[in-house]
Amino acid sequence: MKTNRSIRSRAANQRGISFMGLLFLAVVIGCVGVVAAQVVPTLIEWQAIDKAANKAKEGTTVPEVRAIFDRAQAIDDFQSVSGKDLEIKKVGDKVVVSYAYEREIPLFGPAYLTLKYKGETR
């Protein structure tokens, strides 16, 4: 009888994760990692587009702003937005350049992750 109690008390003190729990956790972390690995390049591209738009606002005319943006696009090598996709307006003395675009990342089968990016110079 004494051995039964010692086995029960040892089992009650054990802590940890089961093999099935570990396997489930590994699958979830793996899926999140794969999606994150596909999202991070789009964020880097968005930063390059934002940097190019902020450079382009230094222009004074619409064709000049588009040309500055296109030169920055050629340097940073992004394809989602070009100079013709920009919306350019003048607010007071400042040129405001805005843009918007979408990126779709295929997940599996018919499922896609759609990312909508939008920005405007200050």
mmCIF file of C-alpha atoms in Angstrom:
data_model
loop_
_atom_site.group_PDB
_atom_site.id
_atom_site.type_symbol
_atom_site.label_atom_id
_atom_site.label_comp_id
_atom_site.label_asym_id
_atom_site.label_seq_id
_atom_site.Cartn_x
_atom_site.Cartn_y
_atom_site.Cartn_z
ATOM 1 C CA MET A 1 0.000 0.000 0.000
ATOM 2 C CA LYS A 2 2.866 2.284 0.744
ATOM 3 C CA THR A 3 4.236 1.875 -2.790
ATOM 4 C CA ASN A 4 0.915 2.949 -4.315
ATOM 5 C CA ARG A 5 0.974 6.249 -2.423
ATOM 6 C CA SER A 6 4.522 7.011 -3.447
ATOM 7 C CA ILE A 7 3.686 6.356 -7.107
ATOM 8 C CA ARG A 8 0.600 8.564 -6.887
ATOM 9 C CA SER A 9 2.437 11.386 -5.179
ATOM 10 C CA ARG A 10 5.253 11.288 -7.739
ATOM 11 C CA ALA A 11 2.753 11.382 -10.607
ATOM 12 C CA ALA A 12 0.959 14.334 -9.039
ATOM 13 C CA ASN A 13 4.213 16.310 -8.818
ATOM 14 C CA GLN A 14 5.253 15.726 -12.427
ATOM 15 C CA ARG A 15 4.866 18.706 -14.727
ATOM 16 C CA GLY A 16 5.535 19.159 -18.415
ATOM 17 C CA ILE A 17 4.062 18.799 -21.858
ATOM 18 C CA SER A 18 3.038 15.546 -23.466
ATOM 19 C CA PHE A 19 4.411 14.409 -26.805
ATOM 20 C CA MET A 20 1.102 15.214 -28.532
ATOM 21 C CA GLY A 21 1.105 18.669 -26.962
ATOM 22 C CA LEU A 22 4.679 19.219 -28.109
ATOM 23 C CA LEU A 23 3.806 18.061 -31.622
ATOM 24 C CA PHE A 24 0.772 20.375 -31.772
ATOM 25 C CA LEU A 25 2.867 23.302 -30.526
ATOM 26 C CA ALA A 26 5.561 22.602 -33.139
ATOM 27 C CA VAL A 27 2.970 22.572 -35.945
ATOM 28 C CA VAL A 28 1.436 25.870 -34.792
ATOM 29 C CA ILE A 29 4.847 27.548 -34.455
ATOM 30 C CA GLY A 30 5.857 26.186 -37.862
ATOM 31 C CA CYS A 31 2.729 27.566 -39.560
ATOM 32 C CA VAL A 32 3.157 30.972 -37.927
ATOM 33 C CA GLY A 33 6.823 30.977 -38.966
ATOM 34 C CA VAL A 34 5.999 30.206 -42.604
ATOM 35 C CA VAL A 35 3.414 33.000 -42.759
ATOM 36 C CA ALA A 36 5.772 35.443 -41.016
ATOM 37 C CA ALA A 37 8.533 34.551 -43.492
ATOM 38 C CA GLN A 38 6.186 35.548 -46.323
ATOM 39 C CA VAL A 39 4.897 38.741 -44.654
ATOM 40 C CA VAL A 40 8.265 40.242 -43.653
ATOM 41 C CA PRO A 41 9.402 40.904 -47.277
ATOM 42 C CA THR A 42 6.174 42.816 -47.958
ATOM 43 C CA LEU A 43 6.833 44.983 -44.899
ATOM 44 C CA ILE A 44 10.361 45.693 -46.117
ATOM 45 C CA GLU A 45 8.938 46.587 -49.533
ATOM 46 C CA TRP A 46 6.406 48.932 -47.909
ATOM 47 C CA GLN A 47 9.233 50.705 -46.074
ATOM 48 C CA ALA A 48 11.093 51.170 -49.379
ATOM 49 C CA ILE A 49 7.942 52.559 -51.027
ATOM 50 C CA ASP A 50 7.378 54.933 -48.114
ATOM 51 C CA LYS A 51 11.001 56.105 -48.306
ATOM 52 C CA ALA A 52 10.655 56.680 -52.072
ATOM 53 C CA ALA A 53 7.422 58.643 -51.595
ATOM 54 C CA ASN A 54 9.088 60.847 -48.985
ATOM 55 C CA LYS A 55 11.955 61.485 -51.428
ATOM 56 C CA ALA A 56 9.507 62.222 -54.239
ATOM 57 C CA LYS A 57 7.681 64.933 -52.290
ATOM 58 C CA GLU A 58 10.726 67.155 -52.812
ATOM 59 C CA GLY A 59 9.630 67.643 -56.432
ATOM 60 C CA THR A 60 7.623 70.726 -57.397
ATOM 61 C CA THR A 61 5.608 69.457 -60.377
ATOM 62 C CA VAL A 62 3.659 66.253 -60.856
ATOM 63 C CA PRO A 63 5.975 64.853 -63.588
ATOM 64 C CA GLU A 64 9.010 65.692 -61.453
ATOM 65 C CA VAL A 65 7.519 63.906 -58.415
ATOM 66 C CA ARG A 66 6.746 60.831 -60.528
ATOM 67 C CA ALA A 67 10.275 60.854 -62.021
ATOM 68 C CA ILE A 68 11.912 61.078 -58.586
ATOM 69 C CA PHE A 69 9.720 58.207 -57.359
ATOM 70 C CA ASP A 70 10.538 56.083 -60.423
ATOM 71 C CA ARG A 71 14.284 56.615 -59.905
ATOM 72 C CA ALA A 72 13.931 55.536 -56.257
ATOM 73 C CA GLN A 73 11.885 52.533 -57.434
ATOM 74 C CA ALA A 74 14.684 51.484 -59.783
ATOM 75 C CA ILE A 75 17.242 51.762 -56.983
ATOM 76 C CA ASP A 76 15.224 49.932 -54.297
ATOM 77 C CA ASP A 77 13.789 47.433 -56.820
ATOM 78 C CA PHE A 78 10.125 47.181 -55.815
ATOM 79 C CA GLN A 79 7.285 46.454 -58.238
ATOM 80 C CA SER A 80 4.044 47.022 -56.321
ATOM 81 C CA VAL A 81 3.774 50.773 -56.931
ATOM 82 C CA SER A 82 5.098 52.914 -59.757
ATOM 83 C CA GLY A 83 5.117 56.650 -60.326
ATOM 84 C CA LYS A 84 1.857 56.544 -62.301
ATOM 85 C CA ASP A 85 0.068 54.917 -59.316
ATOM 86 C CA LEU A 86 0.777 57.855 -57.000
ATOM 87 C CA GLU A 87 -1.833 60.375 -56.002
ATOM 88 C CA ILE A 88 -0.162 63.767 -55.822
ATOM 89 C CA LYS A 89 -1.775 66.867 -54.365
ATOM 90 C CA LYS A 90 -0.627 70.169 -52.984
ATOM 91 C CA VAL A 91 -1.701 71.167 -49.473
ATOM 92 C CA GLY A 92 -0.643 74.721 -48.769
ATOM 93 C CA ASP A 93 3.016 74.945 -49.774
ATOM 94 C CA LYS A 94 3.723 71.223 -49.343
ATOM 95 C CA VAL A 95 3.431 68.434 -51.904
ATOM 96 C CA VAL A 96 1.604 65.399 -50.495
ATOM 97 C CA VAL A 97 2.218 62.048 -52.148
ATOM 98 C CA SER A 98 -0.121 59.150 -51.294
ATOM 99 C CA TYR A 99 -0.290 55.550 -52.453
ATOM 100 C CA ALA A 100 -2.287 52.389 -51.777
ATOM 101 C CA TYR A 101 -1.838 48.809 -52.926
ATOM 102 C CA GLU A 102 -2.636 45.202 -51.987
ATOM 103 C CA ARG A 103 -0.480 42.095 -51.721
ATOM 104 C CA GLU A 104 -1.899 38.578 -51.673
ATOM 105 C CA ILE A 105 0.016 35.733 -50.095
ATOM 106 C CA PRO A 106 -1.215 32.208 -50.958
ATOM 107 C CA LEU A 107 -1.546 30.115 -47.811
ATOM 108 C CA PHE A 108 -2.995 26.775 -48.903
ATOM 109 C CA GLY A 109 -5.609 25.722 -51.438
ATOM 110 C CA PRO A 110 -8.061 28.575 -51.987
ATOM 111 C CA ALA A 111 -6.944 30.503 -48.869
ATOM 112 C CA TYR A 112 -5.011 33.763 -49.268
ATOM 113 C CA LEU A 113 -3.724 36.353 -46.836
ATOM 114 C CA THR A 114 -4.500 39.817 -48.254
ATOM 115 C CA LEU A 115 -2.401 42.707 -46.995
ATOM 116 C CA LYS A 116 -3.556 46.241 -47.805
ATOM 117 C CA TYR A 117 -0.894 48.919 -47.597
ATOM 118 C CA LYS A 118 -1.617 52.619 -47.707
ATOM 119 C CA GLY A 119 0.586 55.605 -47.005
ATOM 120 C CA GLU A 120 0.933 59.341 -47.335
ATOM 121 C CA THR A 121 3.826 61.737 -46.918
ATOM 122 C CA ARG A 122 3.718 64.208 -44.078
#
